[in-house]
Amino acid sequence: MTGTPDRIEYLYELWDANWDDGPLGNYKILRHPIVKKTPRRIYFTYSGGRSGFVDRQRIEADGEVYHGITLRRLHLTPPEIPSRPKRPTLPELRAAMAAAHPDRGGNDEAFIAARARYEDARATP
């Protein structure tokens, strides 16, 4: 008996392993196997064999859908991993602080916030 194995299809999820650490995410692409397709739904498994489904027409039209039960955004194709934002340098922060100074047309609140960002960056190794 010769034959090729069935091709496994997946729904993809962009998952941040450090979701509570702010914008510097540690992203991974999770694959959730599709177990069945009907004209209205796509059934998949996730988290240790639990099953769920999404609206097939919606995900095929938009390329992604929010699955409210699991609180996941699922994609038909692997999503791009966001790049980490570049940390501003001390000279850039110093220039932003100077530009926000009230004597240069800024205001007290903007200057205080810019100075706090500068001081935090100086204290961080």
GROMACS .gro file of C-alpha atoms in nm:
model
  125
    1MET     CA    1   0.000   0.000   0.000
    2THR     CA    2   0.162   0.321  -0.116
    3GLY     CA    3   0.038   0.661  -0.040
    4THR     CA    4   0.142   0.995   0.089
    5PRO     CA    5   0.046   1.104   0.436
    6ASP     CA    6  -0.223   1.368   0.464
    7ARG     CA    7  -0.087   1.719   0.481
    8ILE     CA    8  -0.152   1.872   0.823
    9GLU     CA    9  -0.292   2.222   0.818
   10TYR     CA   10  -0.267   2.468   1.104
   11LEU     CA   11  -0.411   2.785   1.246
   12TYR     CA   12  -0.134   3.010   1.374
   13GLU     CA   13  -0.111   3.228   1.683
   14LEU     CA   14   0.141   3.499   1.769
   15TRP     CA   15   0.220   3.430   2.132
   16ASP     CA   16   0.421   3.652   2.364
   17ALA     CA   17   0.598   3.446   2.629
   18ASN     CA   18   0.654   3.765   2.831
   19TRP     CA   19   0.309   3.912   2.782
   20ASP     CA   20   0.325   4.096   3.116
   21ASP     CA   21   0.667   4.255   3.060
   22GLY     CA   22   0.552   4.533   2.832
   23PRO     CA   23   0.656   4.606   2.474
   24LEU     CA   24   0.973   4.395   2.466
   25GLY     CA   25   0.793   4.072   2.382
   26ASN     CA   26   0.948   3.732   2.346
   27TYR     CA   27   0.732   3.619   2.056
   28LYS     CA   28   0.674   3.269   1.925
   29ILE     CA   29   0.446   3.134   1.655
   30LEU     CA   30   0.221   2.861   1.792
   31ARG     CA   31   0.063   2.612   1.550
   32HIS     CA   32  -0.281   2.469   1.625
   33PRO     CA   33  -0.366   2.164   1.408
   34ILE     CA   34  -0.684   2.184   1.203
   35VAL     CA   35  -0.879   1.864   1.261
   36LYS     CA   36  -1.185   1.927   1.046
   37LYS     CA   37  -1.327   2.177   0.799
   38THR     CA   38  -1.694   2.227   0.719
   39PRO     CA   39  -1.847   2.495   0.499
   40ARG     CA   40  -1.917   2.706   0.811
   41ARG     CA   41  -1.643   2.618   1.061
   42ILE     CA   42  -1.281   2.521   1.100
   43TYR     CA   43  -1.217   2.296   1.400
   44PHE     CA   44  -0.875   2.295   1.566
   45THR     CA   45  -0.698   2.170   1.877
   46TYR     CA   46  -0.498   2.377   2.123
   47SER     CA   47  -0.347   2.362   2.473
   48GLY     CA   48  -0.313   1.995   2.544
   49GLY     CA   49  -0.576   1.859   2.308
   50ARG     CA   50  -0.869   2.089   2.382
   51SER     CA   51  -1.075   2.167   2.076
   52GLY     CA   52  -1.237   2.478   1.940
   53PHE     CA   53  -1.369   2.621   1.617
   54VAL     CA   54  -1.371   2.946   1.424
   55ASP     CA   55  -1.601   3.088   1.160
   56ARG     CA   56  -1.452   2.966   0.831
   57GLN     CA   57  -1.592   3.241   0.610
   58ARG     CA   58  -1.466   3.513   0.841
   59ILE     CA   59  -1.111   3.380   0.880
   60GLU     CA   60  -1.082   3.308   0.507
   61ALA     CA   61  -1.202   3.660   0.425
   62ASP     CA   62  -0.986   3.845   0.680
   63GLY     CA   63  -0.691   3.607   0.718
   64GLU     CA   64  -0.732   3.618   1.095
   65VAL     CA   65  -1.002   3.600   1.359
   66TYR     CA   66  -1.027   3.658   1.733
   67HIS     CA   67  -1.132   3.343   1.916
   68GLY     CA   68  -1.308   3.483   2.222
   69ILE     CA   69  -1.333   3.159   2.418
   70THR     CA   70  -0.956   3.110   2.429
   71LEU     CA   71  -0.872   3.482   2.400
   72ARG     CA   72  -0.649   3.411   2.100
   73ARG     CA   73  -0.606   3.583   1.765
   74LEU     CA   74  -0.573   3.304   1.508
   75HIS     CA   75  -0.428   3.339   1.157
   76LEU     CA   76  -0.446   3.128   0.841
   77THR     CA   77  -0.079   3.190   0.766
   78PRO     CA   78   0.206   3.244   1.011
   79PRO     CA   79   0.200   3.609   1.123
   80GLU     CA   80   0.512   3.825   1.122
   81ILE     CA   81   0.694   3.850   1.450
   82PRO     CA   82   0.703   4.216   1.550
   83SER     CA   83   1.046   4.368   1.583
   84ARG     CA   84   1.147   4.499   1.918
   85PRO     CA   85   1.144   4.876   1.937
   86LYS     CA   86   1.486   5.039   1.937
   87ARG     CA   87   1.574   5.184   2.275
   88PRO     CA   88   1.650   5.555   2.248
   89THR     CA   89   2.008   5.655   2.321
   90LEU     CA   90   2.102   5.893   2.602
   91PRO     CA   91   2.178   6.178   2.357
   92GLU     CA   92   1.834   6.129   2.195
   93LEU     CA   93   1.665   6.135   2.535
   94ARG     CA   94   1.866   6.441   2.640
   95ALA     CA   95   1.761   6.621   2.319
   96ALA     CA   96   1.395   6.528   2.377
   97MET     CA   97   1.422   6.656   2.735
   98ALA     CA   98   1.571   6.984   2.615
   99ALA     CA   99   1.302   7.024   2.347
  100ALA     CA  100   1.029   6.969   2.610
  101HIS     CA  101   1.170   7.235   2.846
  102PRO     CA  102   0.925   7.521   2.916
  103ASP     CA  103   1.189   7.780   2.816
  104ARG     CA  104   1.193   7.623   2.468
  105GLY     CA  105   0.818   7.613   2.415
  106GLY     CA  106   0.741   7.290   2.602
  107ASN     CA  107   0.536   7.254   2.916
  108ASP     CA  108   0.605   7.136   3.271
  109GLU     CA  109   0.432   6.797   3.230
  110ALA     CA  110   0.616   6.710   2.907
  111PHE     CA  111   0.952   6.814   3.056
  112ILE     CA  112   0.899   6.614   3.376
  113ALA     CA  113   0.805   6.303   3.173
  114ALA     CA  114   1.106   6.347   2.939
  115ARG     CA  115   1.341   6.395   3.235
  116ALA     CA  116   1.205   6.080   3.403
  117ARG     CA  117   1.269   5.878   3.081
  118TYR     CA  118   1.622   6.020   3.065
  119GLU     CA  119   1.696   5.945   3.432
  120ASP     CA  120   1.557   5.591   3.398
  121ALA     CA  121   1.778   5.525   3.094
  122ARG     CA  122   2.085   5.659   3.277
  123ALA     CA  123   2.019   5.430   3.572
  124THR     CA  124   1.965   5.122   3.350
  125PRO     CA  125   2.287   4.941   3.252
   0.00000   0.00000   0.00000
